[in-house]
PDB file of C-alpha atoms in Angstrom:
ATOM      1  CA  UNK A   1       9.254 -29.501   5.566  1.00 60.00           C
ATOM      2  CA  UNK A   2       8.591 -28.647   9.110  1.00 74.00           C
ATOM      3  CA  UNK A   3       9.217 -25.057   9.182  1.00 87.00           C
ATOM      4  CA  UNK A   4       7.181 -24.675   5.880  1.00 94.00           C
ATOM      5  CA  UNK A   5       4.317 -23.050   7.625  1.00 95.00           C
ATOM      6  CA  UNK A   6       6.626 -20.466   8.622  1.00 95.00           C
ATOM      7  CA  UNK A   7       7.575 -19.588   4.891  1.00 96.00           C
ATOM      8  CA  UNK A   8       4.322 -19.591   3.635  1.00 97.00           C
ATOM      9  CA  UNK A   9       3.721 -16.706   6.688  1.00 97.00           C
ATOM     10  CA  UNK A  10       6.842 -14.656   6.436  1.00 97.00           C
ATOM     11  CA  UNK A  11       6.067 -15.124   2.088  1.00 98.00           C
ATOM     12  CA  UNK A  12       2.744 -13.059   3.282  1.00 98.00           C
ATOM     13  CA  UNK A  13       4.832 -10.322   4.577  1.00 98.00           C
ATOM     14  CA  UNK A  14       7.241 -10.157   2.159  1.00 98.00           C
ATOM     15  CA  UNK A  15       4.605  -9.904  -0.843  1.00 98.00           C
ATOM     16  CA  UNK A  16       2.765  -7.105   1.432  1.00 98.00           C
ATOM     17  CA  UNK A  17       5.668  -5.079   1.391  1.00 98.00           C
ATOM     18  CA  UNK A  18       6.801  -6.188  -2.225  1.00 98.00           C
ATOM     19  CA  UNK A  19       4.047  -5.606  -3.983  1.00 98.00           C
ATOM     20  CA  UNK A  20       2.514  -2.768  -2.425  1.00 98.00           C
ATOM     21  CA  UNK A  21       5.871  -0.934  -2.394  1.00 98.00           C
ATOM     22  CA  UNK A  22       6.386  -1.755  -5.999  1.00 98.00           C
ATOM     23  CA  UNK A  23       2.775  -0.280  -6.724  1.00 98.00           C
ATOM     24  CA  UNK A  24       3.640   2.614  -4.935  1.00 98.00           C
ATOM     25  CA  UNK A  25       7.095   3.056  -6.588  1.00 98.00           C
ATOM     26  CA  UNK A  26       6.119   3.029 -10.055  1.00 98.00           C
ATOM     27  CA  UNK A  27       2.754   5.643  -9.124  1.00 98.00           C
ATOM     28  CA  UNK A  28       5.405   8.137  -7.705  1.00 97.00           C
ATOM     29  CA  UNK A  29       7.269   7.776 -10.448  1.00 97.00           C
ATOM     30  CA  UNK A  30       4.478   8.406 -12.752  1.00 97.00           C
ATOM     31  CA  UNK A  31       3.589  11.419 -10.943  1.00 97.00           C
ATOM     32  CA  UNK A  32       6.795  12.640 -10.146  1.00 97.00           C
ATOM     33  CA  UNK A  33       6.678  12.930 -13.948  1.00 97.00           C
ATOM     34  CA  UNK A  34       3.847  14.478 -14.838  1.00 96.00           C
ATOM     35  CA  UNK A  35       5.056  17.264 -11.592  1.00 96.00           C
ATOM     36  CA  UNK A  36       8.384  18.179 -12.863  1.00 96.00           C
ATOM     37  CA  UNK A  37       6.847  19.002 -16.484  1.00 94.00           C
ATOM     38  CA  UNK A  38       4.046  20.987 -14.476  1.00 94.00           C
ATOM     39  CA  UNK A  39       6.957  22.605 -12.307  1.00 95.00           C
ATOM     40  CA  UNK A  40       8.962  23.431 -15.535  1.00 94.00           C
ATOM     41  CA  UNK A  41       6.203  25.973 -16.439  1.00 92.00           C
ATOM     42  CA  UNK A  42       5.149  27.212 -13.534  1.00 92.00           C
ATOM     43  CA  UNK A  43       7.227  26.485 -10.076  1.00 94.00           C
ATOM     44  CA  UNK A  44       5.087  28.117  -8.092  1.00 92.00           C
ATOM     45  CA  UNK A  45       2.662  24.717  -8.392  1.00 93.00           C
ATOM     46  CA  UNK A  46       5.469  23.032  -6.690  1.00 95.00           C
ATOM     47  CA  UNK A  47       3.747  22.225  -3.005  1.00 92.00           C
ATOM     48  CA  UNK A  48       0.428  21.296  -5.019  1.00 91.00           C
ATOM     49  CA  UNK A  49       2.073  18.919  -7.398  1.00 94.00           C
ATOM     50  CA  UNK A  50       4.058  17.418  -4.597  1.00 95.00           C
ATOM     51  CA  UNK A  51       1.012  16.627  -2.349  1.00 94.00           C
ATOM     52  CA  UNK A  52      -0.490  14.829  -5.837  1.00 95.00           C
ATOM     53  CA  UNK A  53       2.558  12.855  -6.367  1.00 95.00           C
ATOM     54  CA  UNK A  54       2.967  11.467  -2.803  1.00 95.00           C
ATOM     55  CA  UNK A  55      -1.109   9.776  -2.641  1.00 95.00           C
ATOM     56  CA  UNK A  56       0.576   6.779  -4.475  1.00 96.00           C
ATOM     57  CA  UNK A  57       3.184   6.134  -2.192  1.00 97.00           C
ATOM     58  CA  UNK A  58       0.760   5.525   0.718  1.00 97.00           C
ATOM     59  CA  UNK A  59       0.285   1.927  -0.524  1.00 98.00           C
ATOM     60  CA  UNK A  60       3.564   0.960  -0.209  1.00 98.00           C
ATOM     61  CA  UNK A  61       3.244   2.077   3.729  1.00 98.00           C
ATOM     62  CA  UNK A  62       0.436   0.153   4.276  1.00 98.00           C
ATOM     63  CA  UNK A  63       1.988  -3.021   3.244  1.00 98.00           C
ATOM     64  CA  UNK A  64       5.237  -2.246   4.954  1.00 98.00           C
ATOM     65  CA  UNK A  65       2.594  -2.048   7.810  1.00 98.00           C
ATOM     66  CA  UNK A  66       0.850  -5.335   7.071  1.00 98.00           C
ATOM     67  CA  UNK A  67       4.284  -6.967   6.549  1.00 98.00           C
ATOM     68  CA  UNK A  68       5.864  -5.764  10.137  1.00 98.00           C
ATOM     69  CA  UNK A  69       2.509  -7.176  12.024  1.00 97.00           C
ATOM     70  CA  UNK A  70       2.669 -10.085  10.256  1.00 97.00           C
ATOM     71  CA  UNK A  71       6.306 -10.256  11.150  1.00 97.00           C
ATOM     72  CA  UNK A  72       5.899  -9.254  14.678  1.00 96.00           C
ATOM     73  CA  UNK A  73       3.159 -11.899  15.570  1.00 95.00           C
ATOM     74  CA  UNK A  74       5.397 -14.835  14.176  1.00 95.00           C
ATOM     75  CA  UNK A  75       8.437 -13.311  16.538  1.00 94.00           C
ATOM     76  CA  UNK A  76      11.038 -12.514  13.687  1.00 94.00           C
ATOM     77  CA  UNK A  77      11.118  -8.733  14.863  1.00 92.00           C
ATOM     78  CA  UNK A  78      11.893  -9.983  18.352  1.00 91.00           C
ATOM     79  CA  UNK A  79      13.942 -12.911  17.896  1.00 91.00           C
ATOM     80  CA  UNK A  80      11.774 -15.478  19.642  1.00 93.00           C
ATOM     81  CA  UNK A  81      10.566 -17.041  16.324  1.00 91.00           C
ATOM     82  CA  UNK A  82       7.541 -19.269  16.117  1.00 83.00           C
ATOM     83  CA  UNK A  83       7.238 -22.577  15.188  1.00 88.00           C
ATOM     84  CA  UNK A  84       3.775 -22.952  13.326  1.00 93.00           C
ATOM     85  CA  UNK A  85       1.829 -25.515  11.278  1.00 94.00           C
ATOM     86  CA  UNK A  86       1.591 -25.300   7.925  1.00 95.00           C
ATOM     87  CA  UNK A  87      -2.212 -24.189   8.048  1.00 96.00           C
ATOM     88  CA  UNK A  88      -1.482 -21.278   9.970  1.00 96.00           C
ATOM     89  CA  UNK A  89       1.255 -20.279   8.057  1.00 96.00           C
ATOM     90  CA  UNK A  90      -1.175 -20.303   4.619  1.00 97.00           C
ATOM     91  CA  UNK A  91      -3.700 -18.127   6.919  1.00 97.00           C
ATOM     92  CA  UNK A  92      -1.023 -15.660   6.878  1.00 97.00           C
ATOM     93  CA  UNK A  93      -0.111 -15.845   3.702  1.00 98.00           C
ATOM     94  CA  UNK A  94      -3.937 -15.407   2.914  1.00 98.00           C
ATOM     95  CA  UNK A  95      -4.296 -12.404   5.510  1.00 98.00           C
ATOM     96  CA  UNK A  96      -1.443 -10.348   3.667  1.00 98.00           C
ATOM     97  CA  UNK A  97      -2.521 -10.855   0.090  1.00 98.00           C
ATOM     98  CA  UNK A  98      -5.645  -8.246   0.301  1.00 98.00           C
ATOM     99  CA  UNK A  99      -3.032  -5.539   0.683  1.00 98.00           C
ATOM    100  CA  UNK A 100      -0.390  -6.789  -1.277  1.00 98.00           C
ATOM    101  CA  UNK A 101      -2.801  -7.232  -4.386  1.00 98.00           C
ATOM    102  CA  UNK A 102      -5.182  -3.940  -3.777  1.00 98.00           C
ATOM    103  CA  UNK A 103      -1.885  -2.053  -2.814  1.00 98.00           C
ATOM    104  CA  UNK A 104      -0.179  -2.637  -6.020  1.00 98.00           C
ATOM    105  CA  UNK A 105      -3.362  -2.145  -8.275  1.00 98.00           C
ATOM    106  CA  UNK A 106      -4.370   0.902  -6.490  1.00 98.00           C
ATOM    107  CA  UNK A 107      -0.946   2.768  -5.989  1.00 98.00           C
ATOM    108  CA  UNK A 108      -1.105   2.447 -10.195  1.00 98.00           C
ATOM    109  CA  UNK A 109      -4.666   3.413 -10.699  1.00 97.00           C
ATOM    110  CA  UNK A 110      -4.384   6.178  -8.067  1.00 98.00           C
ATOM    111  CA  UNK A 111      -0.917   7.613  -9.884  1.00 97.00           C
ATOM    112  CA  UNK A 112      -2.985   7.479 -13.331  1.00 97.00           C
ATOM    113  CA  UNK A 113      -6.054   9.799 -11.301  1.00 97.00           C
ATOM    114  CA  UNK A 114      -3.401  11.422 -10.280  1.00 96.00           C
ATOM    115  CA  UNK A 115      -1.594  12.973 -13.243  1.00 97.00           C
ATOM    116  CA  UNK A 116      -4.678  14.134 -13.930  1.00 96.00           C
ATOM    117  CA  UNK A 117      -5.338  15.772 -11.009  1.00 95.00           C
ATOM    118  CA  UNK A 118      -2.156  17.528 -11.828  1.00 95.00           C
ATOM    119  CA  UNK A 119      -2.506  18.405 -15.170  1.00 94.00           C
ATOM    120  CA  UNK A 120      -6.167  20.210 -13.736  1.00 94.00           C
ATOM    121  CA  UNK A 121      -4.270  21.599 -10.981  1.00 90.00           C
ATOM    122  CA  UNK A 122      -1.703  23.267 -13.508  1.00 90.00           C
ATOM    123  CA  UNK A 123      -4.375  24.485 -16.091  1.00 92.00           C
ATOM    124  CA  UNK A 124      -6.861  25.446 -13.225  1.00 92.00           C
ATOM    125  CA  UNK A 125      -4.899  26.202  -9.630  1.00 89.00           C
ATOM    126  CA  UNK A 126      -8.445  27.478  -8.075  1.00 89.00           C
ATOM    127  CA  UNK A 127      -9.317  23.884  -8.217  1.00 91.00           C
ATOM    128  CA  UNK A 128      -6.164  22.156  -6.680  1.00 89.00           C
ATOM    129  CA  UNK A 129      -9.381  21.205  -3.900  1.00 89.00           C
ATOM    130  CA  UNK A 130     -11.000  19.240  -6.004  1.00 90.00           C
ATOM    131  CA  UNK A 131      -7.849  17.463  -8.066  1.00 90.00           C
ATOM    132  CA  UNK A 132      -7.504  15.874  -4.651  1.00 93.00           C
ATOM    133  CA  UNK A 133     -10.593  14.236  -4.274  1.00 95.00           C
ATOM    134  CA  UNK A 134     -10.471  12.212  -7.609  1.00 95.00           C
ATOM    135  CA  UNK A 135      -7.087  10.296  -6.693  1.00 95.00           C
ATOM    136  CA  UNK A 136      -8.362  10.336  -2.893  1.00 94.00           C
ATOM    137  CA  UNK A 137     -11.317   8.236  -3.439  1.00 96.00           C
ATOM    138  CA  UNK A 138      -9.117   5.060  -5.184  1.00 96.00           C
ATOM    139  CA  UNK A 139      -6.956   5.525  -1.786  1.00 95.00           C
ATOM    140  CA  UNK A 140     -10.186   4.078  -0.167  1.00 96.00           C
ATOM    141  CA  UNK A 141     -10.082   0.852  -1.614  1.00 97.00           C
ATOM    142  CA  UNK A 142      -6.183   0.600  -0.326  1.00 97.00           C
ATOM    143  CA  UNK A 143      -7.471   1.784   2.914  1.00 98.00           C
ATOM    144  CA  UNK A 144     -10.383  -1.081   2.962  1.00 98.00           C
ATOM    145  CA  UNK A 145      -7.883  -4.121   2.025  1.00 98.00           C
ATOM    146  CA  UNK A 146      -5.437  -2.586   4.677  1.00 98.00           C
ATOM    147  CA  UNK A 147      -8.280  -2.785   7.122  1.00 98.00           C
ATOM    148  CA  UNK A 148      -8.918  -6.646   6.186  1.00 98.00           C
ATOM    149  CA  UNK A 149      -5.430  -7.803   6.425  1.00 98.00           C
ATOM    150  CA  UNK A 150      -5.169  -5.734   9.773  1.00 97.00           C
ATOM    151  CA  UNK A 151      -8.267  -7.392  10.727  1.00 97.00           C
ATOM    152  CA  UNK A 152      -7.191 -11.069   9.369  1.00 98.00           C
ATOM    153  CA  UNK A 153      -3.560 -10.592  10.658  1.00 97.00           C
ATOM    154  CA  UNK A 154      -5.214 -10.715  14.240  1.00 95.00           C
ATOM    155  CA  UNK A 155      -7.263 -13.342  13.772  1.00 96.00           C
ATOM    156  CA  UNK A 156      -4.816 -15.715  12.374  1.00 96.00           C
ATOM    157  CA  UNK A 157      -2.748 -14.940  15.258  1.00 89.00           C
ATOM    158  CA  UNK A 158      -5.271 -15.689  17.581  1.00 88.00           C
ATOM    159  CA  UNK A 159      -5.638 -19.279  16.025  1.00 87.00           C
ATOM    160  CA  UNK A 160      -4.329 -22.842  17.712  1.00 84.00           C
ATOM    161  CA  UNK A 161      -3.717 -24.942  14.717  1.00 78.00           C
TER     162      UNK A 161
END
């Protein structure tokens, strides 16, 4: 029981990592999909469908991000581990979730903009410009819960509970 606060924290980093890799994983995949058929046909679209298939994977870098701040305030990276209360270790547990949970649904929501950002990029190559603003704008809502676990991250380690 009395390292439990330290569980709850490094089970915030691990989910960050976890889940927004695992978001990211399966929107690569999707798109790495939908690129090779588009590549199949026409390999010149290679470098366009390649730049569409990697927006998913940013997710899974932000909560590798998340989860190495997280891991770096409670000492784990740097051996001189922290003994904290239970409280604090909840805080950040709470502090990781925004990019753990945003991560994974946007990594799959941007993949799904995404494959169809490639299937206009095959059909209409003038307008590879504009396929990239569609998945773009759901990377903003990965970028916004990044900014709040960033943000909470240094807060909660800040606190004297």
């Amino acid at each position: 029981m009395e390292n439990l606060g330290l569980f709850f924290a490094i089970l915030g980093a691990a989910l960050a990592a976890l889940l927004a890799g695992a978001g990211s994983a399966k929107g690569t995949g999707m798109t790495g999909q939908a690129a090779a058929g588009v590549v199949t046909d026409d390999p010149s679209q290679f470098g366009h469908v390649l730049v569409l298939q990697l927006l998913p994977g940013t997710q899974g870098i932000y909560g590798l991000l998340v989860a190495f701040i997280a891991l770096q305030n409670l000492g784990v990276i740097s051996g001189n581990i922290q003994d904290i209360s239970l409280l604090k270790g909840l805080s950040y547990l709470a502090a990781c979730l925004p990019i753990a949970i945003v991560g994974y649904i946007s990594a799959i929501n941007q993949a799904k903009t995404a494959v169809a950002s490639i299937a206009l990029a095959a059909k209409r190559p003038d307008q590879f410009g504009k396929s990239m603003i569609f998945p773009s704008m759901v990377e903003t809502y990965a970028i916004l819960a990044l900014l709040i676990s960033f943000l909470a991250l240094n807060g909660v380690s800040s606190l004297t509970f």
